[in-house]
CSV table of C-alpha atoms in Angstrom, one decimal:
chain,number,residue,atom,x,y,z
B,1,UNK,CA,102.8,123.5,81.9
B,2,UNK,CA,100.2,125.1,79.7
B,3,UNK,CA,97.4,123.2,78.0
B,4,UNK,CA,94.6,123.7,76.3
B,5,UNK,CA,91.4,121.8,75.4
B,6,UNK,CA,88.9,122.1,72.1
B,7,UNK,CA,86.0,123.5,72.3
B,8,UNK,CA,83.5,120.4,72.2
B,9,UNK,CA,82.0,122.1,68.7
B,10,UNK,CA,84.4,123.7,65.7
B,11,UNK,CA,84.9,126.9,65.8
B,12,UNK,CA,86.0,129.4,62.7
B,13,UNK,CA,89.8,128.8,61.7
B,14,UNK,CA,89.9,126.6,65.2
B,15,UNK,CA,93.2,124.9,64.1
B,16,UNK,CA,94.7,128.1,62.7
B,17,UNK,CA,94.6,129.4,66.1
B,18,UNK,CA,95.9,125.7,67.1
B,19,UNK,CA,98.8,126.2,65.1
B,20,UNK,CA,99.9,129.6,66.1
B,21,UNK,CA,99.1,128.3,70.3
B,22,UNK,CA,101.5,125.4,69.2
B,23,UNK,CA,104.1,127.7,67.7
B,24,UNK,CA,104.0,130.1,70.9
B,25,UNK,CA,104.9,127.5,73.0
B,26,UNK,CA,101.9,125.6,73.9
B,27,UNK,CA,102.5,122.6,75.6
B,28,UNK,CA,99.5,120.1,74.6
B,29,UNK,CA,96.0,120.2,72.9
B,30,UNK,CA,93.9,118.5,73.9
B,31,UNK,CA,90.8,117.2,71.1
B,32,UNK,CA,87.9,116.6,73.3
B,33,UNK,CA,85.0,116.8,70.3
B,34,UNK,CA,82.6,114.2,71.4
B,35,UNK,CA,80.6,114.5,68.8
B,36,UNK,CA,82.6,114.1,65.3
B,37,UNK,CA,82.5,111.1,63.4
B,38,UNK,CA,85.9,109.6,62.9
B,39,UNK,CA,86.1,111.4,59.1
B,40,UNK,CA,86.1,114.7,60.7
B,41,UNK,CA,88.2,114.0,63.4
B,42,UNK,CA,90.5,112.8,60.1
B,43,UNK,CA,90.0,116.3,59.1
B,44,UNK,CA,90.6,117.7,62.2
B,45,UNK,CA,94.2,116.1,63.0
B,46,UNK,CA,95.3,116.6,58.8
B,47,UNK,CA,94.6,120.4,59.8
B,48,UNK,CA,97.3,120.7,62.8
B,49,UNK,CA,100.9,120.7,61.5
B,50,UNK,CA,102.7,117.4,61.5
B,51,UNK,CA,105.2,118.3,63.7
B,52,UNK,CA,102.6,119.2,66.7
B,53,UNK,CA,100.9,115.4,66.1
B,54,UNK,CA,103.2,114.6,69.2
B,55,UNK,CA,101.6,117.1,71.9
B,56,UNK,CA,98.1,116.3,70.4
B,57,UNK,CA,95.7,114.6,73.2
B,58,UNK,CA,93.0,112.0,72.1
B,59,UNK,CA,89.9,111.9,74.2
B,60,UNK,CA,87.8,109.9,71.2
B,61,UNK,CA,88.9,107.9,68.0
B,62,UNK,CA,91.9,106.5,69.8
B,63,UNK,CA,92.6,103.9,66.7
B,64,UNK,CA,93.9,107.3,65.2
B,65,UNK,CA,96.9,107.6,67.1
B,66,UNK,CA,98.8,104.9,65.2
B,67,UNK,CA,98.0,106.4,61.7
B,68,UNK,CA,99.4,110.3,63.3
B,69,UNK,CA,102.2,109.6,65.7
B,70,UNK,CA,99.4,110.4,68.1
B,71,UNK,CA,100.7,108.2,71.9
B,72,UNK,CA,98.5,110.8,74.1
B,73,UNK,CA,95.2,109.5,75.6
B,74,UNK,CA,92.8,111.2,77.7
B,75,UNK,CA,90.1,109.2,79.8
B,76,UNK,CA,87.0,109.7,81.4
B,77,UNK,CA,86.2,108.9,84.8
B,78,UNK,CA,84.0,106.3,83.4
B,79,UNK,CA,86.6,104.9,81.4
B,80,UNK,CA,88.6,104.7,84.2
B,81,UNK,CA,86.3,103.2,86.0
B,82,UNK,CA,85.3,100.0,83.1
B,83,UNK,CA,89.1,100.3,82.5
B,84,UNK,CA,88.8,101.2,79.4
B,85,UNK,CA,91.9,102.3,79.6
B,86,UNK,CA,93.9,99.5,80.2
B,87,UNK,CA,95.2,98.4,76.7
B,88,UNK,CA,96.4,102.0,76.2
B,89,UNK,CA,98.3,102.4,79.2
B,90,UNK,CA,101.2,100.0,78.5
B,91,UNK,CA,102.9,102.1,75.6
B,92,UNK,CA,101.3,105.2,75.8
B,93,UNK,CA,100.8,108.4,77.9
B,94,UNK,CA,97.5,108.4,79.9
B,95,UNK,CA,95.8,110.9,81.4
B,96,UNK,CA,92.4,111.2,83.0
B,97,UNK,CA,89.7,113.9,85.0
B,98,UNK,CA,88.6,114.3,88.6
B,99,UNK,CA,86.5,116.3,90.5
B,100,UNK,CA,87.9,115.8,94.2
B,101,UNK,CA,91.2,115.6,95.7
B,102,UNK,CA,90.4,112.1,97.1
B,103,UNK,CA,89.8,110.6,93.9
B,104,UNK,CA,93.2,112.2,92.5
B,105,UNK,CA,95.0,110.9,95.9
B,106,UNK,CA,94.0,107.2,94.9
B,107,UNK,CA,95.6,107.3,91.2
B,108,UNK,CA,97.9,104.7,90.7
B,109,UNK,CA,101.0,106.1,88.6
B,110,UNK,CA,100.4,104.7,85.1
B,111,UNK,CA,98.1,107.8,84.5
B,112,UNK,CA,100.8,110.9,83.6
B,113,UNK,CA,98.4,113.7,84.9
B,114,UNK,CA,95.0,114.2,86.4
B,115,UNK,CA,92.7,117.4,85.2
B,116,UNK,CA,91.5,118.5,88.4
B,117,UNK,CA,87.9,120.8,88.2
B,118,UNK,CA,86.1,123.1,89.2
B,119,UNK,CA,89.6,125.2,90.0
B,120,UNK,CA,87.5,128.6,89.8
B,121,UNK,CA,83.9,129.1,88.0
B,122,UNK,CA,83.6,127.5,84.5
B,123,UNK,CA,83.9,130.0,81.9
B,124,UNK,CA,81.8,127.7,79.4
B,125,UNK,CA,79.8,126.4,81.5
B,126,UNK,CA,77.5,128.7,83.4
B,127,UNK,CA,77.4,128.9,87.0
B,128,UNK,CA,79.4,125.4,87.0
B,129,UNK,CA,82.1,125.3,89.8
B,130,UNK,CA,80.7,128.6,92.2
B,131,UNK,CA,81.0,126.5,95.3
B,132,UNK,CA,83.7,124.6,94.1
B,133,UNK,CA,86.6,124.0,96.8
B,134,UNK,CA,88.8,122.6,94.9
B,135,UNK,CA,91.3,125.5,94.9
B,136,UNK,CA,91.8,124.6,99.0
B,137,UNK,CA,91.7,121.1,98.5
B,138,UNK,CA,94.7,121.0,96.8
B,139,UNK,CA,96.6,121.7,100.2
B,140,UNK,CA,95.7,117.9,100.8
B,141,UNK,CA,97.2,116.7,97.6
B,142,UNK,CA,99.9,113.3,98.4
B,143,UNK,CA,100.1,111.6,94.9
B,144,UNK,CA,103.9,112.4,93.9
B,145,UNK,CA,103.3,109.9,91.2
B,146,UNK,CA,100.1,111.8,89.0
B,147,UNK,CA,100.8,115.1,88.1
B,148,UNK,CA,97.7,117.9,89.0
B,149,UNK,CA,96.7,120.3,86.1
B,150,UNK,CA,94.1,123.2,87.1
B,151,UNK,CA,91.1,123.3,85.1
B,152,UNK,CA,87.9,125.5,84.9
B,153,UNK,CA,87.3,129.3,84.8
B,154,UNK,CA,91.0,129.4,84.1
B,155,UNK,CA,92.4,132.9,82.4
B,156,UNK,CA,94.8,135.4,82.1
B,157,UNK,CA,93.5,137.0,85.4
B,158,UNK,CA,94.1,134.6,87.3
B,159,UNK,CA,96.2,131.9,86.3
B,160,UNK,CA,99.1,132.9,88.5
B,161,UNK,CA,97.0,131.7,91.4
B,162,UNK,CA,97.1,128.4,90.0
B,163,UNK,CA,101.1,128.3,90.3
B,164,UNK,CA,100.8,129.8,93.3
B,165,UNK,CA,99.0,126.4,94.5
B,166,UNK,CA,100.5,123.0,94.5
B,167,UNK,CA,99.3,122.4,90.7
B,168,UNK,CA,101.8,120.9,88.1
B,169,UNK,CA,99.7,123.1,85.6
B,170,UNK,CA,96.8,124.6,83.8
B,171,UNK,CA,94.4,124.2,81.2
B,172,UNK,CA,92.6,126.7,79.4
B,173,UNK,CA,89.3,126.5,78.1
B,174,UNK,CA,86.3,128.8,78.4
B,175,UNK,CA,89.3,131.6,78.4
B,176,UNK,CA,90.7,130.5,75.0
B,177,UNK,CA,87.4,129.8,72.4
B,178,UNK,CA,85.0,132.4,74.2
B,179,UNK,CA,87.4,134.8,73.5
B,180,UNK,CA,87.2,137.0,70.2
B,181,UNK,CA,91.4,136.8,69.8
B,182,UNK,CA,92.4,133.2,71.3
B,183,UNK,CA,96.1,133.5,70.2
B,184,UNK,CA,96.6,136.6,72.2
B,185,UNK,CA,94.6,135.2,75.4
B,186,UNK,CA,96.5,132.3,75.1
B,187,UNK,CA,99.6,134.7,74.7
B,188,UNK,CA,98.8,136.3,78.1
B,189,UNK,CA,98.4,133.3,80.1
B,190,UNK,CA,101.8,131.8,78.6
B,191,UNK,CA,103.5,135.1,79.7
B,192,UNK,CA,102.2,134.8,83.4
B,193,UNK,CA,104.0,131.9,83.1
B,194,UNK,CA,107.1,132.6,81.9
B,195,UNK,CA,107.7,136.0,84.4
């Protein structure tokens, strides 16, 4: 499983390069734009075709997801922790972040997947994740209930070491909007997939 995650600011013809990820196979997007009022984030979701609304990831403006066929929420591990959560997880599909295997180990099965991170150096974030053991830790993983998706300093170098590791998946990033040509980045990792 392939996913990948806004930028936190818009980038030039961001949900063109959305809907050409979506029609080469791209699994779900998730919009993690802190910052946009609900208007934009209106704007935002009117820009993605209609028939992608389904693989489209919340992580603000939740109310949305009735008006857009929208039933994917992503939450903070503060959320988790105030349970903010907890009216969305009855009908929907939850997912949330951690930063340790132990915290992932301990997540009870209503959340679909876990973002696990630093799995290699951020890509956005300078010199975020260069001690980060994560990649080992994984060994230790014994939640069959969450599923694991690899995240940070993810690209098309070395994103079949993440399948080589007991994750269900990966998200892309850093690789995807620092990139001058996202579509064929995102190309590249989809086809270390698929071989």
């Amino acid at each position: 499983m392939i996913l990948v995650i806004t930028p936190e600011l818009i980038v030039p013809n961001e949900t063109g390069f959305i809907n050409q990820m979506f029609q080469e196979g791209l699994d779900l997007l998730h919009i993690r734009k802190p910052w946009i009022t609900r208007d934009e984030m209106i704007e935002f979701i009117s820009q993605i075709d209609d028939i992608f609304h389904s693989q489209l990831v919340l992580h603000t403006h939740f109310d949305l997801g009735k008006e857009y066929n929208i039933s994917r929420f992503h939450f903070r591990e503060i959320d988790r922790k105030e349970e903010v959560y907890k009216p969305f997880a009855e009908e929907n599909i939850i997912s949330t972040s951690v930063h340790d295997i132990t915290t992932y180990n301990t997540l009870d099965k209503e959340w679909d997947y876990a973002f696990i991170s630093p799995f290699f150096p951020s890509i956005s974030k300078k010199g975020y994740g260069l001690d980060s053991t994560i990649k080992h830790e994984i060994a230790q993983r014994n939640n069959p209930d969450v599923k694991l998706i690899a995240l940070g300093g993810i690209d098309q170098n070395n994103i079949h070491e993440v399948f080589e590791t007991d994750a269900d998946g990966a998200a892309l990033l850093g690789a995807i909007w620092e990139s001058e040509e996202p579509l064929k980045v995102f190309k590249e990792c989809r086809n270390v997939l698929m071989s």
